[in-house]
Amino acid sequence: MKTQYPIKGRKRQKMKRLMKILVSTVLVASLSLAACSCAAKGGDEEDSGLIKVGIINNDPNESGYRTANDRDMKNTFTEENGYDASFYYSLKNEDQIAAAQQFIQDEVDYLLISAAGTSGWDSVLQEAQDAGIKVILFDRTIDADESLYEASIVSDMAQEGQQTVDWLASQGLDEYNIIHIQGVMGSAAQIGRTGALDEMVANNDNWNIVTQQTAEWNAENAQQIVQSVIDSGESFNVIYAENDDMAKGAVQALDAANISHGVGGDVIIIGFDCNTWALEELLAGNWNYDQQCNPFQASYIDDIIQNGVSQKVVIMQEQGFDATTITQDDVDNYGI
Amino acid sequence: MTSSGNKTLKKNGSIGGFFNKLIHQQIFIPLAALFLLIIFNLIADPSFFKITMGESANGYNVLSGYLITIIDRASELAILAIGMTLVTSASGGQDISVGSAIAIAGSVILRVLCGTNSRPDHMQAPIIVAFLVCCVVAMLFGAFNGVLVSYFKIQPMVATLILFTAGRSIAAWINNNELPVISDPEFAYYGNFIPGIPIPTPVFITAACIIVIALVLKFTNLRLYSQSVGINSDSSRLNGINPQVVKLITFVILGLCVAVAGFIKVSRLSTINYSVVAKDIEMDAILAVALGGNALSGGKFNMTASIIGAYVIQFLTTTLFKFNVSSTAIAAYKAVVVIILVVLSAPIVREKLGKLKEKVLPSKSAKEAA
């Protein structure tokens, strides 16, 4: 027995060493992988006639919107189009600001920013201006002096909400009993899309909110909220979900309870963002309306870089799709 | 007859005695919380408990009602609570990466089922294969956490922080950042209803998990080993238990729970959204363990109490939805209730409450005797 102990001990030490090597390899590998995917830099090509742009964006995994936005950026700012683009992604404001400083040191010509947070950008934008770097904001605005950036290209969320509510009003129902499923409270999209509906409900007696809850962009929470209303036995004829995922969750709850929806159904389904699969639901008549939130800012930015600034704040064209008029071409062109 | 003998007789005989005994049971707190929620709903609106049979869009009869919603929706949480209780017991810490790990597990399932095409007309592999692959992957990630905790002696919360941060990106990367959708209705059975059976499938899956863990705890030494490692890992080592292996095993079991929960999650919607799927579920799972009256510092545990804790959380969520609590306030309401429950389950408060009761109750029983 006694002789077994040292052997065991040695074995265990060996195991330990092996484990350590294994785990550290995995860690290093995963770290370097992460590093690769975070900073896909476009090589050192000074004086090659290319316009050097540094693009700071949110994490492309965040949502379908962001994925489409990132793809659009990557397709536009290519070498064939005369750009040398570097990308940086983070959902954290501080990380983005640090990346902006890095880009300034790298002497880019243009800095394109979709800020994670609205504040804290003043000094770094000042630095950029002093270095002669032009800043263009896209998708999100920030709280900084207008002189610090060339232009900002944004979606008007309130406008999106208004277009949708106008469409809903045009349906001419006798009574609107609405389940309103909100996004993450305080986000620009939630505030804009909620605002228009709230105003309409306040001004019209035949517009009622059955329930108004946040599902935090989560399909499953939306499913629970609608399920809760169905369980309570209250009647409703409109579901106003502030993004496509939540509309999908809501529809699943309706299906389980055998409540008809979509074109010719009992309940009108409204979603936002125009995901491809959502537009296909429209095409199939399962939903009624989807409002676009345009993620394709790259062409606007390209235009500004090539032809100069025409206006400080560019609000993008956005449209809504009605299930009765949507075509396959719309799905292909506007789906994200 | 001594006075002490008298006392025990009295205690066992009277209702107060029974109550006293109950209040010292660990399971009392989650049960009391559940009871309070039931009473509240009974008073506020008895229709809360109504269950109706109706036809779903597929033409099958299914049960619906708040109670059904609760036992259905609490499924993932109850399954996670099983694994989280074991991890808590053995390692004295919590795994905060389960939400991200569910994203990975779900992503793996969809990847196997979809193959290279993110929108297939037919599933590319049998569901059982996808599920088994997902189990293996989730257990590997569990083992990764477990190795960091047991062999490298990193605090569980710090060790699992790695996966917590990276998990959702890994999940997106597994599917090339696409959002796969499975159109085959068979896949949706596991998160919704099997045709012809009126009770949601996740309820059966959860029941199966509970039975399995009950059998494991009854017929293996898992409970004894993880508790003794959690109470004192040095002395358990001296008694021939390998603490590192035990901790590792609990993390692997949690990985298995994650796989099952992830499977239910993706099946509910037949798709996945990497950034929001199972968001914050790790906090609810830890809360379930805490509500069950288990010490988060490890050691002894009560599995039943944890599982009931999970149902309490869902009961609370559904109640808040029912009463249309405004979106901005819902988190605050939840927090208030949770604080009350957790404070009540703290040993110090319970001791004080027990003493308070003794002050009140003896006088009562004396009066009754007279």
XYZ file of C-alpha atoms in Angstrom:
706
model
C 0.000 0.000 0.000
C 2.713 2.367 1.038
C 4.548 2.063 -2.251
C 1.432 2.992 -4.135
C 1.222 6.464 -2.755
C 4.210 8.036 -4.509
C 3.139 6.474 -7.770
C -0.314 7.845 -7.352
C 1.173 11.214 -6.425
C 3.352 11.234 -9.462
C 0.469 10.253 -11.630
C -1.613 13.007 -10.240
C 1.186 15.508 -10.785
C 1.474 14.352 -14.365
C -2.255 14.695 -14.773
C -2.139 18.123 -13.257
C 0.633 19.238 -15.561
C -1.196 17.852 -18.547
C -4.371 19.582 -17.472
C -2.563 22.865 -17.009
C -1.019 22.664 -20.467
C -4.319 21.686 -22.008
C -6.326 24.417 -20.365
C -3.779 27.123 -21.009
C -3.613 26.108 -24.678
C -7.374 26.300 -24.928
C -7.386 29.666 -23.204
C -4.665 31.117 -25.413
C -6.310 29.729 -28.530
C -9.695 31.158 -27.631
C -8.170 34.516 -26.737
C -6.286 34.796 -29.996
C -9.408 33.724 -31.860
C -11.344 36.448 -30.127
C -8.637 38.947 -30.942
C -8.699 37.946 -34.601
C -12.417 38.364 -34.930
C -12.422 41.674 -33.075
C -9.863 43.530 -35.077
C -9.863 42.532 -38.695
C -7.345 45.079 -39.803
C -6.704 45.829 -43.399
C -2.914 45.767 -43.528
C -0.458 48.663 -43.722
C -1.106 50.336 -46.979
C 0.106 53.866 -46.685
C 0.077 56.083 -49.740
C -1.831 53.575 -51.794
C -4.459 56.119 -52.760
C -7.077 54.406 -50.651
C -9.255 56.383 -48.251
C -8.485 55.133 -44.767
C -11.572 54.703 -42.622
C -11.856 53.482 -39.060
C -15.272 51.997 -38.335
C -16.472 51.621 -34.768
C -19.629 49.586 -34.465
C -21.631 47.581 -31.962
C -21.246 43.825 -31.760
C -22.707 42.285 -34.949
C -24.216 39.461 -32.864
C -26.409 41.941 -31.047
C -29.315 41.612 -33.447
C -30.320 40.903 -37.013
C -30.295 44.661 -37.564
C -26.677 44.912 -36.513
C -25.647 41.899 -38.545
C -27.175 43.449 -41.656
C -25.618 46.796 -40.812
C -22.155 45.273 -40.430
C -22.494 43.274 -43.653
C -23.521 46.445 -45.493
C -20.489 48.312 -44.122
C -18.124 45.515 -45.106
C -19.596 45.321 -48.615
C -19.328 49.059 -49.203
C -15.975 49.966 -47.693
C -13.866 47.618 -49.795
C -10.611 48.108 -51.634
C -12.438 47.922 -54.963
C -14.455 50.945 -53.865
C -11.283 52.772 -52.865
C -11.318 52.254 -49.131
C -8.932 50.827 -46.605
C -11.265 49.995 -43.740
C -10.525 48.864 -40.219
C -13.299 47.609 -37.987
C -13.742 47.610 -34.270
C -16.709 46.147 -32.407
C -17.838 46.620 -28.858
C -21.049 47.121 -26.942
C -19.153 49.167 -24.366
C -18.763 52.884 -24.710
C -15.335 53.049 -23.033
C -13.919 50.368 -25.302
C -15.251 52.216 -28.318
C -13.674 55.489 -27.181
C -10.340 53.745 -26.647
C -10.626 52.285 -30.146
C -11.352 55.749 -31.523
C -8.134 57.024 -29.923
C -6.273 54.149 -31.521
C -7.712 54.997 -34.921
C -6.675 58.632 -34.463
C -3.123 57.498 -33.780
C -3.279 55.319 -36.863
C -4.116 58.504 -38.803
C -7.268 57.389 -40.532
C -8.987 59.840 -42.877
C -12.506 59.176 -41.651
C -13.856 57.898 -38.390
C -17.299 56.259 -38.600
C -18.980 55.715 -35.260
C -22.105 53.938 -34.084
C -21.800 54.798 -30.418
C -22.834 52.366 -27.720
C -23.620 55.214 -25.318
C -24.520 58.819 -25.909
C -22.060 60.552 -23.594
C -18.320 60.826 -23.051
C -17.318 61.399 -26.654
C -16.458 65.120 -26.579
C -12.726 64.958 -25.898
C -11.959 62.160 -28.309
C -13.940 63.882 -31.064
C -11.993 67.071 -30.337
C -8.774 65.077 -30.700
C -9.982 63.776 -34.033
C -10.822 67.266 -35.218
C -7.404 68.578 -34.164
C -5.793 65.762 -36.124
C -7.850 66.669 -39.181
C -9.903 63.495 -39.106
C -13.495 63.757 -40.215
C -16.085 62.053 -38.055
C -19.375 60.668 -39.334
C -21.889 59.199 -36.937
C -24.218 56.481 -38.120
C -27.251 54.793 -36.624
C -26.904 56.482 -33.237
C -26.504 60.082 -32.206
C -24.396 61.292 -29.300
C -24.516 64.179 -26.852
C -21.718 66.290 -28.277
C -21.421 69.637 -29.980
C -22.539 69.466 -33.593
C -19.337 71.100 -34.782
C -17.383 68.045 -33.656
C -18.742 65.825 -36.395
C -19.363 66.147 -40.108
C -22.725 64.468 -40.272
C -24.906 61.913 -38.608
C -27.011 59.380 -40.445
C -29.833 58.106 -38.306
C -33.183 56.437 -38.242
C -36.005 58.442 -36.783
C -37.620 55.967 -34.424
C -40.495 58.300 -33.634
C -41.153 58.559 -37.360
C -41.198 54.761 -37.598
C -43.730 54.608 -34.791
C -45.836 57.318 -36.424
C -45.881 55.590 -39.812
C -46.995 52.373 -38.171
C -49.714 54.004 -36.106
C -50.927 55.878 -39.198
C -51.164 52.581 -41.055
C -53.073 51.040 -38.165
C -55.471 53.992 -38.092
C -56.049 53.582 -41.825
C -57.410 50.085 -41.220
C -60.579 51.731 -39.924
C -61.475 49.310 -37.149
C -64.404 50.300 -34.916
C -62.362 49.628 -31.850
C -58.671 49.091 -31.306
C -57.859 46.841 -28.347
C -54.117 46.656 -28.377
C -51.563 44.407 -26.736
C -48.470 46.567 -26.730
C -45.203 44.650 -26.324
C -42.300 46.978 -25.679
C -38.561 46.617 -26.170
C -35.929 47.227 -23.529
C -37.185 50.254 -21.621
C -35.268 53.434 -22.338
C -33.761 52.313 -25.638
C -34.191 54.780 -28.496
C -36.252 52.299 -30.482
C -38.597 51.649 -27.575
C -39.118 55.343 -26.805
C -39.794 56.261 -30.424
C -42.082 53.347 -31.180
C -43.995 53.620 -27.912
C -44.432 57.390 -28.153
C -46.538 57.421 -31.307
C -48.882 54.718 -30.060
C -49.288 56.260 -26.608
C -50.251 59.578 -28.170
C -52.821 57.962 -30.443
C -54.375 56.024 -27.561
C -54.559 59.157 -25.411
C -56.351 61.116 -28.142
C -58.866 58.539 -29.297
C -61.595 56.933 -27.245
C -61.842 53.864 -29.421
C -58.136 53.085 -29.026
C -57.506 51.065 -25.859
C -54.395 49.442 -24.470
C -55.250 45.997 -23.136
C -51.784 45.570 -21.755
C -48.479 47.366 -22.142
C -45.493 45.334 -21.044
C -41.828 45.069 -21.871
C -40.611 41.775 -23.262
C -37.071 43.185 -23.556
C -36.826 42.220 -27.253
C -37.282 38.602 -26.175
C -39.680 36.401 -28.142
C -40.333 34.127 -25.226
C -41.287 36.950 -22.865
C -43.658 38.260 -25.514
C -45.212 34.818 -25.719
C -45.787 34.887 -21.964
C -47.318 38.348 -22.038
C -49.812 37.419 -24.745
C -50.489 34.093 -23.026
C -51.291 36.037 -19.872
C -53.850 38.177 -21.689
C -55.430 35.125 -23.305
C -55.636 33.400 -19.909
C -57.344 36.452 -18.442
C -60.047 36.228 -21.096
C -59.798 39.869 -22.167
C -60.470 40.536 -25.820
C -57.980 42.181 -28.137
C -57.622 42.666 -31.861
C -54.180 44.225 -32.352
C -50.709 43.140 -31.305
C -48.175 45.945 -31.593
C -44.777 44.378 -30.997
C -41.767 46.670 -31.149
C -39.625 44.156 -33.005
C -40.064 41.068 -35.153
C -38.837 38.575 -32.578
C -41.482 39.647 -30.094
C -44.194 39.582 -32.751
C -43.163 36.024 -33.515
C -43.466 35.043 -29.844
C -46.873 36.697 -29.640
C -48.097 34.802 -32.702
C -47.026 31.497 -31.156
C -49.180 32.204 -28.124
C -52.107 32.959 -30.454
C -51.553 29.715 -32.358
C -51.597 27.687 -29.173
C -54.965 29.216 -28.290
C -56.301 28.898 -31.825
C -56.875 32.620 -32.314
C -56.695 33.609 -35.962
C -54.326 36.358 -37.006
C -52.976 38.109 -40.069
C -54.877 38.972 -43.226
C -58.540 38.173 -42.675
C -57.850 37.041 -39.100
C -59.165 38.292 -35.790
C -55.935 39.859 -34.626
C -53.721 42.314 -36.502
C -50.011 41.556 -36.081
C -47.485 44.379 -36.324
C -43.741 43.983 -36.148
C -40.669 46.181 -36.695
C -37.255 45.790 -38.344
C -38.148 43.834 -41.506
C -36.231 40.647 -40.930
C -36.408 38.430 -44.004
C -38.341 35.741 -42.167
C -40.779 38.356 -40.880
C -41.437 39.660 -44.388
C -42.053 36.073 -45.452
C -44.705 35.854 -42.712
C -46.271 38.965 -44.262
C -46.125 37.401 -47.691
C -47.896 34.334 -46.326
C -50.539 36.576 -44.768
C -49.783 35.515 -41.181
C -48.869 39.029 -40.147
C -50.310 42.343 -41.263
C -47.603 44.985 -41.175
C -43.882 45.340 -40.697
C -42.082 48.661 -40.367
C -38.562 49.007 -41.657
C -35.705 50.245 -39.526
C -33.100 50.865 -42.192
C -29.713 49.357 -41.360
C -28.108 50.277 -44.671
C -26.271 53.495 -43.865
C -23.124 52.664 -45.811
C -24.334 54.119 -49.118
C -25.256 57.395 -47.386
C -21.818 57.566 -45.784
C -20.121 56.711 -49.070
C -22.047 59.533 -50.713
C -20.922 62.015 -48.059
C -17.272 60.982 -48.349
C -17.309 61.180 -52.152
C -19.512 64.244 -52.662
C -19.292 66.230 -49.455
C -21.790 67.069 -46.792
C -25.161 68.394 -47.812
C -26.856 68.398 -44.427
C -25.761 67.747 -40.895
C -28.409 65.251 -39.882
C -29.505 62.798 -42.534
C -32.675 60.917 -41.716
C -32.918 57.766 -43.740
C -35.863 56.781 -45.878
C -37.810 54.039 -44.195
C -40.949 52.311 -45.280
C -43.542 49.946 -43.936
C -44.902 46.871 -45.630
C -48.520 45.814 -45.722
C -49.253 42.112 -46.064
C -51.825 42.781 -48.779
C -49.382 44.589 -51.056
C -45.980 43.090 -50.304
C -44.182 41.237 -53.100
C -41.365 38.711 -53.233
C -39.121 41.473 -54.578
C -39.724 43.487 -51.416
C -38.721 40.493 -49.312
C -35.516 40.071 -51.291
C -34.626 43.765 -51.328
C -35.590 44.900 -47.856
C -35.251 41.781 -45.724
C -32.301 41.853 -43.345
C -42.398 13.358 34.647
C -39.904 16.131 34.278
C -40.723 19.465 32.834
C -38.744 18.721 29.685
C -40.726 15.563 29.078
C -43.860 17.562 29.535
C -42.653 20.066 26.991
C -41.980 17.512 24.268
C -45.365 15.956 24.842
C -47.030 19.303 24.532
C -45.027 20.240 21.464
C -45.812 17.080 19.602
C -49.418 17.186 20.580
C -50.406 20.757 19.807
C -50.758 22.533 16.501
C -48.166 25.037 17.649
C -45.683 22.246 18.021
C -46.312 20.998 14.546
C -45.929 24.511 13.267
C -42.693 24.970 15.128
C -41.347 21.824 13.596
C -42.428 22.900 10.142
C -40.891 26.318 10.444
C -37.520 24.789 11.146
C -37.702 22.680 8.024
C -35.658 24.111 5.184
C -38.446 23.460 2.739
C -40.734 25.766 4.734
C -39.564 29.001 3.123
C -40.225 28.199 -0.534
C -43.481 26.502 0.400
C -44.583 29.497 2.450
C -43.699 31.819 -0.426
C -45.685 29.681 -2.822
C -48.570 29.604 -0.370
C -48.529 33.403 0.019
C -48.593 33.883 -3.742
C -51.498 31.462 -4.045
C -53.441 33.224 -1.280
C -52.756 36.615 -2.834
C -54.031 35.460 -6.207
C -57.048 33.738 -4.663
C -58.100 36.959 -2.987
C -57.275 39.239 -5.888
C -58.840 37.129 -8.608
C -59.866 33.479 -8.166
C -60.072 33.019 -11.928
C -56.282 32.860 -11.790
C -56.679 29.174 -11.033
C -59.065 28.390 -13.832
C -57.841 25.789 -16.296
C -59.637 25.371 -19.573
C -59.429 22.855 -22.363
C -59.370 24.395 -25.810
C -58.385 23.615 -29.346
C -55.038 24.812 -30.618
C -54.406 25.997 -34.176
C -53.265 22.474 -35.119
C -56.657 21.135 -34.099
C -55.628 19.338 -30.915
C -57.079 19.840 -27.490
C -54.697 21.548 -25.117
C -54.996 22.814 -21.573
C -54.509 26.478 -20.892
C -54.629 28.792 -17.926
C -52.226 30.588 -15.651
C -51.308 27.464 -13.699
C -50.429 25.626 -16.886
C -48.362 28.605 -18.003
C -46.493 28.539 -14.711
C -45.572 24.857 -14.699
C -44.718 25.093 -18.378
C -42.546 28.204 -18.192
C -40.747 27.210 -14.993
C -39.391 24.069 -16.669
C -36.002 25.364 -17.776
C -35.484 27.109 -14.480
C -36.360 24.019 -12.430
C -33.960 21.896 -14.486
C -31.174 24.451 -14.064
C -31.893 24.681 -10.334
C -31.039 20.982 -10.020
C -27.550 21.457 -11.425
C -27.022 24.793 -9.712
C -27.862 23.284 -6.313
C -25.216 20.587 -6.757
C -22.595 23.070 -7.939
C -23.405 25.386 -5.052
C -23.190 22.553 -2.570
C -19.857 21.147 -3.710
C -17.986 24.267 -4.783
C -19.486 26.858 -2.479
C -19.986 29.137 -5.464
C -22.302 29.627 -8.399
C -22.033 29.179 -12.121
C -23.008 32.449 -13.776
C -22.466 31.178 -17.299
C -25.587 29.011 -17.656
C -27.447 31.583 -19.774
C -24.558 31.839 -22.238
C -24.116 28.078 -22.115
C -27.789 27.649 -23.059
C -27.155 29.878 -26.069
C -24.271 27.599 -27.040
C -26.298 24.427 -26.460
C -29.220 25.744 -28.492
C -26.916 26.899 -31.235
C -25.302 23.453 -31.430
C -28.693 21.754 -31.761
C -29.742 24.064 -34.576
C -26.386 23.694 -36.279
C -26.657 19.902 -36.311
C -30.282 19.973 -37.460
C -29.733 22.606 -40.139
C -26.370 21.544 -41.508
C -24.875 24.280 -43.650
C -28.165 25.766 -44.779
C -29.686 28.039 -42.149
C -33.250 27.623 -43.456
C -33.622 23.942 -44.359
C -36.908 22.449 -45.552
C -36.104 19.192 -43.783
C -34.005 18.513 -40.751
C -30.579 17.227 -41.736
C -30.216 14.899 -38.755
C -32.472 13.086 -36.300
C -33.418 15.233 -33.315
C -31.988 12.686 -30.894
C -28.556 12.964 -32.550
C -28.649 16.751 -32.303
C -29.668 16.500 -28.672
C -26.865 14.053 -27.832
C -24.273 16.225 -29.572
C -25.601 19.190 -27.625
C -25.333 17.214 -24.361
C -21.709 16.366 -25.092
C -20.842 19.962 -25.974
C -22.642 21.397 -22.937
C -20.969 18.863 -20.639
C -17.584 19.770 -22.120
C -18.212 23.430 -21.378
C -19.363 22.398 -17.901
C -16.157 20.423 -17.517
C -14.171 23.463 -18.651
C -15.717 25.484 -15.830
C -15.295 22.554 -13.467
C -11.595 22.152 -14.229
C -10.970 25.839 -13.625
C -12.786 25.637 -10.299
C -11.527 22.306 -8.991
C -7.995 21.944 -10.346
C -7.020 25.572 -10.659
C -8.867 26.618 -7.541
C -10.361 29.683 -9.207
C -13.466 31.055 -7.529
C -16.520 29.695 -9.349
C -17.939 33.102 -10.154
C -14.664 34.267 -11.674
C -14.068 31.007 -13.509
C -17.518 31.012 -15.073
C -17.211 34.700 -15.909
C -15.093 33.615 -18.897
C -17.920 31.669 -20.479
C -20.474 34.239 -19.319
C -18.671 36.857 -21.399
C -17.698 34.741 -24.380
C -20.601 32.287 -24.565
C -23.030 34.244 -26.702
C -20.323 35.120 -29.228
C -19.341 31.452 -29.382
C -23.001 30.564 -29.922
C -23.239 33.025 -32.815
C -19.978 31.765 -34.263
C -21.220 28.136 -34.246
C -23.925 29.140 -36.716
C -21.789 31.591 -38.720
C -23.782 34.388 -37.171
C -26.900 33.334 -39.015
C -30.270 32.833 -37.405
C -31.397 29.322 -38.326
C -35.107 28.578 -38.416
C -36.495 25.054 -38.431
C -39.815 24.758 -40.181
C -40.457 21.076 -39.359
C -43.287 21.017 -36.789
C -41.865 17.902 -35.152
C -39.020 19.920 -33.659
C -41.489 22.230 -31.924
C -43.117 19.343 -30.034
C -40.532 19.408 -27.277
C -41.073 23.025 -26.307
C -44.823 23.113 -26.907
C -47.303 20.246 -27.239
C -47.082 16.740 -28.622
C -50.218 16.292 -30.766
C -52.955 14.660 -28.763
C -51.403 15.342 -25.353
C -52.997 18.339 -23.642
C -50.126 19.059 -21.242
C -47.044 20.994 -22.447
C -44.093 18.718 -23.166
C -41.564 20.675 -21.043
C -43.565 19.603 -17.989
C -42.853 15.957 -18.780
C -39.200 16.669 -19.507
C -38.853 18.442 -16.171
C -40.617 15.619 -14.364
C -38.218 13.147 -15.954
C -35.237 15.237 -14.848
C -36.571 15.453 -11.308
C -37.126 11.694 -11.147
C -33.639 11.019 -12.492
C -31.961 13.311 -9.979
C -34.070 11.847 -7.163
C -32.940 8.342 -8.093
C -29.326 9.466 -8.436
C -29.415 11.097 -5.011
C -31.053 8.023 -3.505
C -28.861 5.323 -5.002
C -25.478 7.010 -5.297
C -23.219 8.844 -2.908
C -23.502 12.089 -4.844
C -25.365 13.881 -2.061
C -22.993 12.712 0.658
C -19.906 13.463 -1.395
C -20.872 16.904 -2.603
C -22.083 17.957 0.826
C -18.953 16.774 2.568
C -16.728 18.425 -0.038
C -18.713 21.616 0.371
C -18.542 21.544 4.163
C -14.873 20.691 4.438
C -12.938 19.612 1.403
C -9.756 18.798 3.358
C -11.372 16.406 5.764
C -13.335 14.745 2.994
C -10.070 14.221 1.141
C -8.614 12.607 4.246
C -11.648 10.345 4.260
C -10.927 9.140 0.775
C -13.132 11.431 -1.305
C -11.424 13.279 -4.111
C -12.832 16.824 -3.802
C -11.621 17.861 -7.241
C -13.392 15.040 -9.000
C -16.595 15.662 -7.039
C -16.605 19.365 -7.943
C -15.872 18.534 -11.559
C -18.763 16.057 -11.619
C -21.225 18.638 -10.295
C -20.224 21.069 -13.045
C -20.618 18.352 -15.675
C -24.083 17.550 -14.316
C -24.953 21.236 -14.541
C -23.739 21.090 -18.139
C -26.214 18.296 -18.788
C -29.002 20.370 -17.222
C -27.987 23.261 -19.487
C -28.255 20.994 -22.522
C -31.794 19.937 -21.617
C -32.856 23.517 -20.838
C -31.289 24.757 -24.070
C -33.123 22.083 -26.026
C -36.466 23.190 -24.592
C -35.645 26.858 -25.225
C -34.842 26.465 -28.928
C -37.730 24.074 -29.420
C -40.203 26.621 -28.042
C -39.547 29.003 -30.913
C -37.812 26.703 -33.433
C -35.126 29.355 -33.697
C -32.639 31.216 -31.546
C -31.604 34.765 -30.834
C -28.103 34.609 -29.418
C -28.204 37.864 -27.535
C -31.494 37.389 -25.692
C -32.091 33.638 -25.350
C -32.169 32.646 -21.664
C -31.042 36.128 -20.705
C -30.465 36.571 -16.957
C -31.573 32.995 -16.332
C -28.404 32.380 -14.327
C -29.570 34.928 -11.781
C -32.973 33.265 -11.519
C -31.343 29.861 -11.120
C -29.143 31.120 -8.304
C -32.175 32.794 -6.787
C -34.075 29.503 -6.904
C -31.281 27.892 -4.911
C -31.295 30.759 -2.413
C -35.083 30.743 -2.098
C -34.835 27.046 -1.349
C -33.023 28.076 1.817
C -29.727 26.558 0.672
C -26.541 28.188 1.891
C -24.857 29.756 -1.127
C -21.540 29.104 0.600
C -21.926 25.388 -0.001
C -22.463 22.299 2.095
C -25.856 20.855 2.914
C -28.589 21.229 0.377
C -32.242 20.423 -0.149
C -32.978 19.641 -3.786
C -36.771 19.713 -3.432
C -36.628 23.178 -1.896
C -34.545 24.503 -4.806
C -36.963 23.104 -7.359
C -39.934 24.604 -5.536
C -37.942 27.854 -5.469
C -37.832 27.781 -9.268
C -41.612 27.440 -9.445
C -42.016 30.307 -6.952
C -40.013 32.581 -9.253
C -42.153 31.707 -12.257
C -45.325 32.055 -10.186
C -44.204 35.548 -9.242
C -43.373 36.461 -12.852
C -46.719 35.245 -14.135
C -48.551 37.034 -11.324
C -46.833 40.288 -12.233
C -47.751 39.817 -15.888
C -51.337 39.109 -14.919
C -51.682 42.259 -12.881
C -50.342 44.364 -15.706
C -47.593 45.886 -13.641
C -46.136 48.720 -15.685
C -43.066 47.818 -17.697
C -40.830 50.282 -15.961
C -41.724 48.990 -12.509
C -41.794 45.240 -13.049
C -38.157 44.678 -12.125
C -38.587 46.722 -8.967
C -41.639 44.716 -7.861
C -39.778 41.502 -8.411
C -36.820 42.823 -6.460
C -38.966 43.813 -3.481
C -40.590 40.387 -3.257
C -37.253 38.660 -3.635
C -35.669 40.765 -0.914
C -38.507 39.912 1.475
C -38.244 36.210 0.726
C -34.476 36.070 0.992
C -34.424 38.051 4.221
C -37.107 35.794 5.691
C -35.135 32.717 4.765
C -31.963 34.006 6.428
C -31.208 31.833 9.499
C -30.832 34.837 11.824
C -34.262 36.207 10.964
C -35.872 32.809 11.277
C -34.333 32.298 14.700
C -35.634 35.675 15.816
C -39.068 34.875 14.419
C -39.047 31.553 16.235
C -38.284 33.306 19.518
C -41.013 35.830 18.864
C -43.472 33.017 18.291
C -42.430 31.318 21.522
C -43.207 34.542 23.357
C -46.665 34.700 21.853
C -47.642 31.052 21.587
C -47.026 29.660 25.137
C -49.430 32.144 26.630
C -52.013 31.024 24.123
C -51.570 27.329 24.815
C -51.624 28.031 28.521
C -54.963 29.761 28.082
C -56.280 26.846 26.081
C -55.169 24.459 28.811
C -56.948 26.549 31.403
